[in-house]
PDB file of C-alpha atoms and ligand atoms in Angstrom:
ATOM      1  CA  MET A 272      77.455 122.056 125.674  1.00 39.00           C
ATOM      2  CA  ARG A 273      79.040 118.627 125.810  1.00 41.00           C
ATOM      3  CA  ASP A 274      76.653 115.690 125.603  1.00 41.00           C
ATOM      4  CA  ALA A 275      76.903 113.713 128.862  1.00 40.00           C
ATOM      5  CA  GLY A 276      76.170 110.386 127.110  1.00 40.00           C
ATOM      6  CA  VAL A 277      78.990 110.871 124.623  1.00 41.00           C
ATOM      7  CA  LYS A 278      81.317 111.901 127.428  1.00 45.00           C
ATOM      8  CA  ARG A 279      80.602 108.694 129.360  1.00 49.00           C
ATOM      9  CA  GLN A 280      81.180 106.641 126.220  1.00 48.00           C
ATOM     10  CA  SER A 281      84.559 108.219 125.435  1.00 48.00           C
ATOM     11  CA  GLU A 282      85.662 107.815 129.050  1.00 56.00           C
ATOM     12  CA  ARG A 283      85.055 104.086 128.772  1.00 72.00           C
ATOM     13  CA  ARG A 284      86.882 103.813 125.453  1.00 83.00           C
ATOM     14  CA  ARG A 285      90.183 101.967 125.657  1.00 92.00           C
ATOM     15  CA  VAL A 286      92.905 103.131 123.321  1.00 96.00           C
ATOM     16  CA  ARG A 287      95.921 100.981 122.575  1.00 96.00           C
ATOM     17  CA  VAL A 288      98.833 102.531 120.716  1.00 97.00           C
ATOM     18  CA  ALA A 289     101.036  99.965 118.965  1.00 97.00           C
ATOM     19  CA  ARG A 290     104.777  99.893 119.513  1.00 95.00           C
ATOM     20  CA  PRO A 291     107.115 100.728 117.802  1.00 96.00           C
ATOM     21  CA  THR A 292     105.804 104.133 116.913  1.00 95.00           C
ATOM     22  CA  GLY A 293     107.221 107.418 115.607  1.00 94.00           C
ATOM     23  CA  PHE A 294     109.879 107.631 112.911  1.00 95.00           C
ATOM     24  CA  CYS A 295     111.960 104.546 112.235  1.00 96.00           C
ATOM     25  CA  PHE A 296     115.723 104.805 112.415  1.00 96.00           C
ATOM     26  CA  GLY A 297     116.119 105.241 108.618  1.00 97.00           C
ATOM     27  CA  VAL A 298     113.619 108.096 108.318  1.00 96.00           C
ATOM     28  CA  GLU A 299     114.970 109.871 111.392  1.00 96.00           C
ATOM     29  CA  ARG A 300     118.486 109.601 109.981  1.00 98.00           C
ATOM     30  CA  ALA A 301     117.429 110.947 106.553  1.00 97.00           C
ATOM     31  CA  ILE A 302     115.754 113.986 108.129  1.00 97.00           C
ATOM     32  CA  ARG A 303     118.797 114.636 110.323  1.00 97.00           C
ATOM     33  CA  LEU A 304     121.170 114.402 107.345  1.00 98.00           C
ATOM     34  CA  ALA A 305     118.985 116.806 105.336  1.00 97.00           C
ATOM     35  CA  ARG A 306     118.931 119.329 108.195  1.00 97.00           C
ATOM     36  CA  ASP A 307     122.693 118.997 108.733  1.00 97.00           C
ATOM     37  CA  GLY A 308     123.155 119.510 104.984  1.00 96.00           C
ATOM     38  CA  GLN A 309     120.996 122.617 105.103  1.00 95.00           C
ATOM     39  CA  ALA A 310     123.140 124.030 107.909  1.00 95.00           C
ATOM     40  CA  LYS A 311     126.343 123.231 106.030  1.00 95.00           C
ATOM     41  CA  HIS A 312     125.435 124.049 102.409  1.00 94.00           C
ATOM     42  CA  GLY A 313     122.779 126.722 102.955  1.00 91.00           C
ATOM     43  CA  ARG A 314     120.453 125.119 100.425  1.00 92.00           C
ATOM     44  CA  VAL A 315     119.252 121.549 100.202  1.00 96.00           C
ATOM     45  CA  PHE A 316     117.025 119.696  97.743  1.00 97.00           C
ATOM     46  CA  THR A 317     115.715 116.172  98.144  1.00 97.00           C
ATOM     47  CA  LEU A 318     115.289 113.853  95.181  1.00 97.00           C
ATOM     48  CA  GLY A 319     111.595 113.111  95.608  1.00 95.00           C
ATOM     49  CA  GLU A 320     109.749 113.630  98.880  1.00 94.00           C
ATOM     50  CA  LEU A 321     112.002 112.904 101.845  1.00 93.00           C
ATOM     51  CA  VAL A 322     109.208 111.053 103.672  1.00 87.00           C
ATOM     52  CA  HIS A 323     105.693 110.103 102.629  1.00 81.00           C
ATOM     53  CA  ASN A 324     104.079 112.357 105.162  1.00 80.00           C
ATOM     54  CA  PRO A 325     102.465 115.726 104.329  1.00 81.00           C
ATOM     55  CA  SER A 326     102.898 117.215 107.837  1.00 80.00           C
ATOM     56  CA  VAL A 327     106.627 116.535 107.873  1.00 87.00           C
ATOM     57  CA  LEU A 328     107.022 117.756 104.298  1.00 90.00           C
ATOM     58  CA  ASP A 329     105.321 121.062 105.172  1.00 90.00           C
ATOM     59  CA  GLU A 330     107.656 121.460 108.131  1.00 90.00           C
ATOM     60  CA  LEU A 331     110.748 120.771 105.999  1.00 94.00           C
ATOM     61  CA  GLU A 332     109.569 123.098 103.271  1.00 92.00           C
ATOM     62  CA  ARG A 333     109.228 125.889 105.846  1.00 93.00           C
ATOM     63  CA  GLU A 334     112.870 125.239 106.761  1.00 93.00           C
ATOM     64  CA  GLY A 335     113.823 125.594 103.079  1.00 92.00           C
ATOM     65  CA  ILE A 336     114.309 121.881 102.310  1.00 95.00           C
ATOM     66  CA  ARG A 337     112.482 121.312  99.028  1.00 93.00           C
ATOM     67  CA  ALA A 338     111.795 118.242  96.914  1.00 95.00           C
ATOM     68  CA  VAL A 339     112.774 118.120  93.230  1.00 96.00           C
ATOM     69  CA  LYS A 340     111.864 115.461  90.693  1.00 96.00           C
ATOM     70  CA  ARG A 341     115.104 115.426  88.706  1.00 96.00           C
ATOM     71  CA  VAL A 342     118.784 115.899  89.554  1.00 96.00           C
ATOM     72  CA  GLU A 343     118.990 118.735  86.980  1.00 95.00           C
ATOM     73  CA  GLN A 344     116.502 120.795  89.034  1.00 95.00           C
ATOM     74  CA  CYS A 345     119.010 121.079  91.883  1.00 92.00           C
ATOM     75  CA  ARG A 346     120.504 124.550  91.525  1.00 85.00           C
ATOM     76  CA  GLY A 347     123.265 125.243  94.016  1.00 84.00           C
ATOM     77  CA  GLY A 348     123.421 123.654  97.457  1.00 87.00           C
ATOM     78  CA  ALA A 349     123.278 119.883  97.862  1.00 96.00           C
ATOM     79  CA  LEU A 350     121.008 117.018  96.818  1.00 98.00           C
ATOM     80  CA  VAL A 351     119.793 114.526  99.404  1.00 98.00           C
ATOM     81  CA  ILE A 352     119.096 110.930  98.402  1.00 98.00           C
ATOM     82  CA  ARG A 353     116.222 109.836 100.610  1.00 96.00           C
ATOM     83  CA  ALA A 354     115.948 106.665 102.713  1.00 96.00           C
ATOM     84  CA  HIS A 355     114.499 104.720  99.723  1.00 95.00           C
ATOM     85  CA  GLY A 356     117.818 105.114  97.911  1.00 97.00           C
ATOM     86  CA  ALA A 357     118.313 105.832  94.222  1.00 98.00           C
ATOM     87  CA  PRO A 358     119.772 103.961  91.240  1.00 98.00           C
ATOM     88  CA  PRO A 359     123.571 104.378  90.797  1.00 97.00           C
ATOM     89  CA  GLU A 360     123.044 106.613  87.729  1.00 97.00           C
ATOM     90  CA  VAL A 361     121.916 109.375  90.100  1.00 97.00           C
ATOM     91  CA  ALA A 362     125.337 109.521  91.780  1.00 97.00           C
ATOM     92  CA  ASP A 363     126.973 109.532  88.305  1.00 97.00           C
ATOM     93  CA  ARG A 364     124.771 112.420  87.192  1.00 96.00           C
ATOM     94  CA  CYS A 365     125.569 114.412  90.367  1.00 96.00           C
ATOM     95  CA  ARG A 366     129.292 113.941  89.658  1.00 96.00           C
ATOM     96  CA  GLU A 367     128.839 115.087  86.050  1.00 95.00           C
ATOM     97  CA  LEU A 368     126.971 118.224  87.117  1.00 95.00           C
ATOM     98  CA  GLY A 369     129.230 118.965  90.098  1.00 94.00           C
ATOM     99  CA  ILE A 370     126.357 118.620  92.589  1.00 96.00           C
ATOM    100  CA  THR A 371     127.176 117.666  96.169  1.00 96.00           C
ATOM    101  CA  MET A 372     125.246 114.523  97.010  1.00 97.00           C
ATOM    102  CA  ILE A 373     124.190 113.628 100.554  1.00 98.00           C
ATOM    103  CA  ASP A 374     123.390 109.935 100.635  1.00 98.00           C
ATOM    104  CA  ALA A 375     120.627 109.336 103.195  1.00 98.00           C
ATOM    105  CA  THR A 376     119.775 105.860 101.855  1.00 98.00           C
ATOM    106  CA  CYS A 377     118.673 103.780 104.838  1.00 98.00           C
ATOM    107  CA  PRO A 378     121.488 101.298 105.593  1.00 98.00           C
ATOM    108  CA  TYR A 379     118.945  98.444 105.397  1.00 98.00           C
ATOM    109  CA  VAL A 380     117.976  99.522 101.875  1.00 98.00           C
ATOM    110  CA  GLY A 381     121.693  99.880 101.090  1.00 98.00           C
ATOM    111  CA  LYS A 382     122.102  96.239 102.124  1.00 98.00           C
ATOM    112  CA  VAL A 383     119.414  95.120  99.627  1.00 98.00           C
ATOM    113  CA  GLN A 384     121.120  97.160  96.898  1.00 98.00           C
ATOM    114  CA  SER A 385     124.484  95.506  97.571  1.00 98.00           C
ATOM    115  CA  VAL A 386     122.959  91.997  97.678  1.00 98.00           C
ATOM    116  CA  ALA A 387     121.303  92.717  94.300  1.00 98.00           C
ATOM    117  CA  ARG A 388     124.579  93.977  92.830  1.00 98.00           C
ATOM    118  CA  ARG A 389     126.471  90.911  94.106  1.00 98.00           C
ATOM    119  CA  LEU A 390     123.848  88.492  92.736  1.00 98.00           C
ATOM    120  CA  LYS A 391     124.035  90.169  89.339  1.00 98.00           C
ATOM    121  CA  SER A 392     127.837  89.963  89.297  1.00 98.00           C
ATOM    122  CA  GLN A 393     127.594  86.236  90.120  1.00 98.00           C
ATOM    123  CA  GLY A 394     125.306  85.587  87.158  1.00 97.00           C
ATOM    124  CA  TYR A 395     121.943  85.353  88.934  1.00 98.00           C
ATOM    125  CA  ALA A 396     118.672  86.764  87.686  1.00 98.00           C
ATOM    126  CA  VAL A 397     117.606  89.151  90.471  1.00 98.00           C
ATOM    127  CA  VAL A 398     113.950  89.008  91.491  1.00 98.00           C
ATOM    128  CA  VAL A 399     112.686  91.833  93.702  1.00 98.00           C
ATOM    129  CA  VAL A 400     109.523  91.089  95.681  1.00 98.00           C
ATOM    130  CA  GLY A 401     107.841  94.450  96.098  1.00 97.00           C
ATOM    131  CA  GLU A 402     105.849  97.198  94.415  1.00 94.00           C
ATOM    132  CA  LYS A 403     106.880  97.726  90.825  1.00 93.00           C
ATOM    133  CA  ASN A 404     106.887 101.523  90.795  1.00 93.00           C
ATOM    134  CA  HIS A 405     108.009 102.178  94.338  1.00 94.00           C
ATOM    135  CA  PRO A 406     111.209 104.306  94.501  1.00 95.00           C
ATOM    136  CA  GLU A 407     112.974 101.761  96.709  1.00 96.00           C
ATOM    137  CA  VAL A 408     112.278  98.979  94.208  1.00 98.00           C
ATOM    138  CA  ARG A 409     113.477 101.193  91.350  1.00 97.00           C
ATOM    139  CA  SER A 410     116.678 101.853  93.288  1.00 98.00           C
ATOM    140  CA  ILE A 411     117.256  98.104  93.843  1.00 98.00           C
ATOM    141  CA  LEU A 412     116.591  97.412  90.161  1.00 98.00           C
ATOM    142  CA  GLY A 413     119.169 100.078  89.322  1.00 98.00           C
ATOM    143  CA  PHE A 414     121.780  98.038  91.206  1.00 98.00           C
ATOM    144  CA  SER A 415     120.623  94.820  89.480  1.00 98.00           C
ATOM    145  CA  GLY A 416     121.160  96.171  85.937  1.00 97.00           C
ATOM    146  CA  ASP A 417     119.672  94.044  83.169  1.00 96.00           C
ATOM    147  CA  ALA A 418     119.478  91.045  85.561  1.00 97.00           C
ATOM    148  CA  GLY A 419     116.716  92.661  87.672  1.00 98.00           C
ATOM    149  CA  ARG A 420     112.969  91.935  87.542  1.00 98.00           C
ATOM    150  CA  VAL A 421     110.086  92.746  89.857  1.00 98.00           C
ATOM    151  CA  TYR A 422     108.337  89.559  90.958  1.00 98.00           C
ATOM    152  CA  SER A 423     105.062  88.698  89.303  1.00 97.00           C
ATOM    153  CA  PRO A 424     103.249  85.335  89.635  1.00 96.00           C
ATOM    154  CA  ARG A 425     103.412  84.830  85.862  1.00 95.00           C
ATOM    155  CA  MET A 426     107.118  85.508  85.452  1.00 95.00           C
ATOM    156  CA  ARG A 427     109.323  82.959  83.671  1.00 94.00           C
ATOM    157  CA  LEU A 428     113.086  83.524  83.772  1.00 96.00           C
ATOM    158  CA  ARG A 429     115.628  82.193  81.304  1.00 95.00           C
ATOM    159  CA  SER A 430     118.442  82.152  83.838  1.00 96.00           C
ATOM    160  CA  PRO A 431     118.866  78.806  85.672  1.00 97.00           C
ATOM    161  CA  LYS A 432     120.169  80.736  88.725  1.00 98.00           C
ATOM    162  CA  VAL A 433     117.713  83.024  90.514  1.00 98.00           C
ATOM    163  CA  GLY A 434     118.324  85.270  93.515  1.00 98.00           C
ATOM    164  CA  VAL A 435     115.377  86.759  95.422  1.00 98.00           C
ATOM    165  CA  VAL A 436     115.453  89.926  97.528  1.00 98.00           C
ATOM    166  CA  ALA A 437     112.550  91.790  99.153  1.00 98.00           C
ATOM    167  CA  GLN A 438     111.564  95.426  99.330  1.00 97.00           C
ATOM    168  CA  THR A 439     112.210  96.334 102.973  1.00 96.00           C
ATOM    169  CA  THR A 440     108.534  97.182 103.543  1.00 93.00           C
ATOM    170  CA  THR A 441     106.926  94.099 102.014  1.00 94.00           C
ATOM    171  CA  SER A 442     105.398  91.420 104.247  1.00 92.00           C
ATOM    172  CA  HIS A 443     106.614  87.906 105.033  1.00 94.00           C
ATOM    173  CA  PRO A 444     103.442  86.242 103.668  1.00 93.00           C
ATOM    174  CA  ARG A 445     104.050  88.000 100.313  1.00 95.00           C
ATOM    175  CA  LEU A 446     107.701  86.955 100.254  1.00 98.00           C
ATOM    176  CA  ARG A 447     106.820  83.350 101.181  1.00 98.00           C
ATOM    177  CA  GLU A 448     104.172  83.178  98.459  1.00 98.00           C
ATOM    178  CA  ALA A 449     106.616  84.486  95.835  1.00 98.00           C
ATOM    179  CA  VAL A 450     109.303  81.989  96.880  1.00 98.00           C
ATOM    180  CA  ALA A 451     106.805  79.100  96.833  1.00 98.00           C
ATOM    181  CA  ASN A 452     105.745  80.026  93.274  1.00 97.00           C
ATOM    182  CA  LEU A 453     109.329  80.363  92.065  1.00 97.00           C
ATOM    183  CA  ASN A 454     110.202  77.018  93.672  1.00 96.00           C
ATOM    184  CA  ARG A 455     107.550  75.310  91.560  1.00 95.00           C
ATOM    185  CA  LEU A 456     109.351  76.470  88.404  1.00 94.00           C
ATOM    186  CA  ARG A 457     112.357  74.336  89.364  1.00 90.00           C
ATOM    187  CA  TYR A 458     115.255  76.646  88.606  1.00 95.00           C
ATOM    188  CA  THR A 459     118.654  74.976  89.043  1.00 97.00           C
ATOM    189  CA  GLU A 460     119.418  77.313  91.917  1.00 97.00           C
ATOM    190  CA  LEU A 461     117.135  79.570  93.939  1.00 98.00           C
ATOM    191  CA  ARG A 462     118.726  81.790  96.602  1.00 98.00           C
ATOM    192  CA  VAL A 463     116.471  83.815  98.879  1.00 98.00           C
ATOM    193  CA  PHE A 464     117.500  86.843 100.939  1.00 98.00           C
ATOM    194  CA  ASP A 465     114.969  87.966 103.506  1.00 98.00           C
ATOM    195  CA  THR A 466     115.673  91.696 103.398  1.00 98.00           C
ATOM    196  CA  ILE A 467     112.437  92.823 105.049  1.00 97.00           C
ATOM    197  CA  CYS A 468     113.145  95.442 107.709  1.00 97.00           C
ATOM    198  CA  GLU A 469     112.615  94.189 111.281  1.00 96.00           C
ATOM    199  CA  GLU A 470     111.001  97.458 112.274  1.00 95.00           C
ATOM    200  CA  VAL A 471     108.439  96.994 109.491  1.00 95.00           C
ATOM    201  CA  THR A 472     107.735  93.428 110.620  1.00 96.00           C
ATOM    202  CA  ALA A 473     107.275  94.575 114.228  1.00 97.00           C
ATOM    203  CA  ARG A 474     104.680  97.159 113.136  1.00 97.00           C
ATOM    204  CA  GLN A 475     102.881  94.609 110.951  1.00 95.00           C
ATOM    205  CA  ARG A 476     102.686  92.154 113.874  1.00 96.00           C
ATOM    206  CA  ALA A 477     101.383  94.904 116.150  1.00 97.00           C
ATOM    207  CA  ALA A 478      98.722  95.803 113.549  1.00 97.00           C
ATOM    208  CA  ALA A 479      97.576  92.160 113.376  1.00 97.00           C
ATOM    209  CA  ARG A 480      97.419  91.938 117.196  1.00 97.00           C
ATOM    210  CA  LEU A 481      95.327  95.109 117.407  1.00 98.00           C
ATOM    211  CA  ALA A 482      93.028  93.847 114.640  1.00 98.00           C
ATOM    212  CA  ALA A 483      92.315  90.759 116.744  1.00 97.00           C
ATOM    213  CA  VAL A 484      91.247  92.634 119.879  1.00 96.00           C
ATOM    214  CA  CYS A 485      89.879  96.027 118.790  1.00 96.00           C
ATOM    215  CA  ASP A 486      86.524  97.212 117.438  1.00 94.00           C
ATOM    216  CA  LEU A 487      88.338  99.696 115.224  1.00 97.00           C
ATOM    217  CA  VAL A 488      91.965 100.142 114.233  1.00 98.00           C
ATOM    218  CA  VAL A 489      93.190 103.584 113.204  1.00 98.00           C
ATOM    219  CA  VAL A 490      96.137 103.395 110.804  1.00 98.00           C
ATOM    220  CA  VAL A 491      98.085 106.661 110.805  1.00 97.00           C
ATOM    221  CA  GLY A 492     100.379 107.739 108.003  1.00 94.00           C
ATOM    222  CA  GLY A 493     100.771 109.157 104.522  1.00 91.00           C
ATOM    223  CA  ARG A 494      98.479 107.675 101.861  1.00 90.00           C
ATOM    224  CA  SER A 495     101.449 107.294  99.538  1.00 86.00           C
ATOM    225  CA  SER A 496     103.509 105.481 102.192  1.00 89.00           C
ATOM    226  CA  ALA A 497     104.027 101.821 101.208  1.00 87.00           C
ATOM    227  CA  ASN A 498     104.562 100.578 104.751  1.00 92.00           C
ATOM    228  CA  THR A 499     101.488 102.439 106.061  1.00 94.00           C
ATOM    229  CA  SER A 500      99.311 101.036 103.264  1.00 93.00           C
ATOM    230  CA  ARG A 501     100.548  97.551 104.133  1.00 92.00           C
ATOM    231  CA  LEU A 502      99.445  98.058 107.760  1.00 96.00           C
ATOM    232  CA  ALA A 503      95.991  99.071 106.526  1.00 97.00           C
ATOM    233  CA  GLU A 504      95.866  95.963 104.325  1.00 94.00           C
ATOM    234  CA  ILE A 505      96.853  93.675 107.227  1.00 95.00           C
ATOM    235  CA  VAL A 506      94.099  95.083 109.442  1.00 97.00           C
ATOM    236  CA  ARG A 507      91.521  94.822 106.629  1.00 96.00           C
ATOM    237  CA  ASP A 508      92.574  91.268 105.752  1.00 95.00           C
ATOM    238  CA  ALA A 509      92.145  90.291 109.405  1.00 95.00           C
ATOM    239  CA  GLY A 510      88.496  91.326 109.055  1.00 95.00           C
ATOM    240  CA  ALA A 511      88.736  94.233 111.501  1.00 95.00           C
ATOM    241  CA  GLU A 512      87.193  97.677 111.039  1.00 95.00           C
ATOM    242  CA  MET A 513      89.849 100.097 109.878  1.00 97.00           C
ATOM    243  CA  VAL A 514      90.238 103.767 109.146  1.00 97.00           C
ATOM    244  CA  HIS A 515      93.378 105.213 107.522  1.00 97.00           C
ATOM    245  CA  VAL A 516      94.121 108.850 108.368  1.00 96.00           C
ATOM    246  CA  GLU A 517      96.994 111.256 107.872  1.00 93.00           C
ATOM    247  CA  ARG A 518      95.885 113.638 110.644  1.00 92.00           C
ATOM    248  CA  ALA A 519      93.542 113.536 113.658  1.00 95.00           C
ATOM    249  CA  SER A 520      91.179 115.966 111.946  1.00 93.00           C
ATOM    250  CA  GLU A 521      90.199 113.184 109.497  1.00 95.00           C
ATOM    251  CA  LEU A 522      88.910 110.855 112.235  1.00 95.00           C
ATOM    252  CA  PRO A 523      85.203 109.975 112.007  1.00 93.00           C
ATOM    253  CA  ARG A 524      83.613 111.061 115.318  1.00 91.00           C
ATOM    254  CA  GLU A 525      80.363 109.074 114.860  1.00 90.00           C
ATOM    255  CA  ARG A 526      82.191 105.863 114.128  1.00 91.00           C
ATOM    256  CA  LEU A 527      84.474 106.394 117.122  1.00 91.00           C
ATOM    257  CA  ALA A 528      81.470 106.990 119.342  1.00 89.00           C
ATOM    258  CA  ARG A 529      80.316 103.419 118.652  1.00 90.00           C
ATOM    259  CA  CYS A 530      83.666 101.807 119.539  1.00 93.00           C
ATOM    260  CA  ARG A 531      84.923 100.717 122.953  1.00 93.00           C
ATOM    261  CA  ARG A 532      88.320  99.327 122.052  1.00 96.00           C
ATOM    262  CA  VAL A 533      90.309 101.334 119.526  1.00 97.00           C
ATOM    263  CA  GLY A 534      93.832 100.541 118.349  1.00 98.00           C
ATOM    264  CA  VAL A 535      96.255 103.039 116.812  1.00 98.00           C
ATOM    265  CA  VAL A 536      99.137 101.909 114.636  1.00 98.00           C
ATOM    266  CA  ALA A 537     101.418 104.133 112.569  1.00 97.00           C
ATOM    267  CA  GLY A 538     103.727 103.808 109.599  1.00 95.00           C
ATOM    268  CA  SER A 539     107.449 104.395 109.979  1.00 94.00           C
ATOM    269  CA  SER A 540     107.324 107.868 108.391  1.00 92.00           C
ATOM    270  CA  THR A 541     104.644 109.147 110.778  1.00 94.00           C
ATOM    271  CA  PRO A 542     106.040 111.507 113.435  1.00 93.00           C
ATOM    272  CA  ALA A 543     105.343 110.666 117.089  1.00 95.00           C
ATOM    273  CA  TRP A 544     103.449 113.953 117.591  1.00 94.00           C
ATOM    274  CA  VAL A 545     100.891 113.018 114.915  1.00 94.00           C
ATOM    275  CA  VAL A 546     100.335 109.639 116.614  1.00 96.00           C
ATOM    276  CA  SER A 547      99.846 111.372 119.994  1.00 96.00           C
ATOM    277  CA  GLU A 548      97.424 113.818 118.409  1.00 95.00           C
ATOM    278  CA  VAL A 549      95.407 110.923 116.948  1.00 96.00           C
ATOM    279  CA  ALA A 550      95.429 108.913 120.212  1.00 96.00           C
ATOM    280  CA  ASP A 551      94.333 112.014 122.120  1.00 95.00           C
ATOM    281  CA  PHE A 552      91.480 112.621 119.687  1.00 95.00           C
ATOM    282  CA  VAL A 553      90.340 108.991 119.941  1.00 95.00           C
ATOM    283  CA  ARG A 554      90.248 109.278 123.746  1.00 92.00           C
ATOM    284  CA  ASN A 555      88.323 112.558 123.699  1.00 86.00           C
ATOM    285  CA  PRO A 556      86.679 113.207 120.332  1.00 82.00           C
ATOM    286  CA  ASP A 557      84.229 115.623 121.930  1.00 76.00           C
ATOM    287  CA  LYS A 558      86.872 117.777 123.640  1.00 72.00           C
ATOM    288  CA  GLU A 559      85.635 121.378 123.319  1.00 50.00           C
ATOM    289  CA  ASP A 560      88.933 123.214 123.211  1.00 49.00           C
ATOM    290  CA  ARG A 561      90.234 121.191 120.275  1.00 48.00           C
ATOM    291  CA  THR A 562      91.991 123.412 117.756  1.00 43.00           C
ATOM    292  CA  ASP A 563      93.142 120.768 115.303  1.00 40.00           C
ATOM    293  CA  VAL A 564      89.698 119.986 113.865  1.00 32.00           C
TER     294      VAL A 564
HETATM  295 FE1  LIG B 120     114.994 101.773 106.896  1.00 58.04          FE
HETATM  296 FE2  LIG B 120     113.314 100.056 107.900  1.00 58.04          FE
HETATM  297 FE3  LIG B 120     112.862 102.612 108.110  1.00 58.04          FE
HETATM  298  S1  LIG B 120     114.341  99.912 105.949  1.00 58.04           S
HETATM  299  S2  LIG B 120     113.749 103.487 106.292  1.00 58.04           S
HETATM  300  S3  LIG B 120     114.556 101.475 109.077  1.00 58.04           S
HETATM  301  S4  LIG B 120     111.341 101.054 107.745  1.00 58.04           S
END
């Protein structure tokens, strides 16, 4: 039987779901291109996971769209380059092996790659502000050739000309801090390109707003998703209570029972249905007919 006290509590709980939510344009486009490729070529592989979200990956795998780690593992069919992009050597290798390549690089990531390539050709050292081992950063470095470096506070560059680009999912405070540090080193020329995705910034702002007014903020998205992890970091840094989940079934009922105002914010590779599932659970954690727990 449902506990009447808990029921009253959950009825009074206010749930605010941050906007934007659901897939961003780049992720939606990559999934569409992979599905179109599957329909056209019969078999499609993705170089690395198409999105950092286990639910979506399971769904794609059921449709026959599988991730491979190396180009050479693609046997027949076509190879999809995900929204993070890939270094130019991948396209060369596909040509060598006669593999059809479907380029689903997000156009915003493509823009960072072309800025990096242009800076290199103009003799700049290219500094990428982002996570060293993230696939997007590796793809940008690929376009920077030997001129590319990932930003670190201790870096010292020989080149007098330095160009800075940002991983699309990094935050403005991180970019500003990097630029301020590089400025202190007094290079002859320092050019900065703010290549952070607007969609990412909008979600980060929404996360900060929720952190200011909620007792608990639920961050929804894959644990290996860079932009989702950044949202979690923003909420934590704001001093708010935070829980990071991939699915509603991971939500802590007891903790929810103590909270009146709960915010929900999701990374750009989290499907809208997962966000709805989480928001629904937060509203009614004690719902008896729940099948997802
Ligand atoms: Fe592209 Fe921005 Fe999404 S860079 S993949 S639209 S988060």
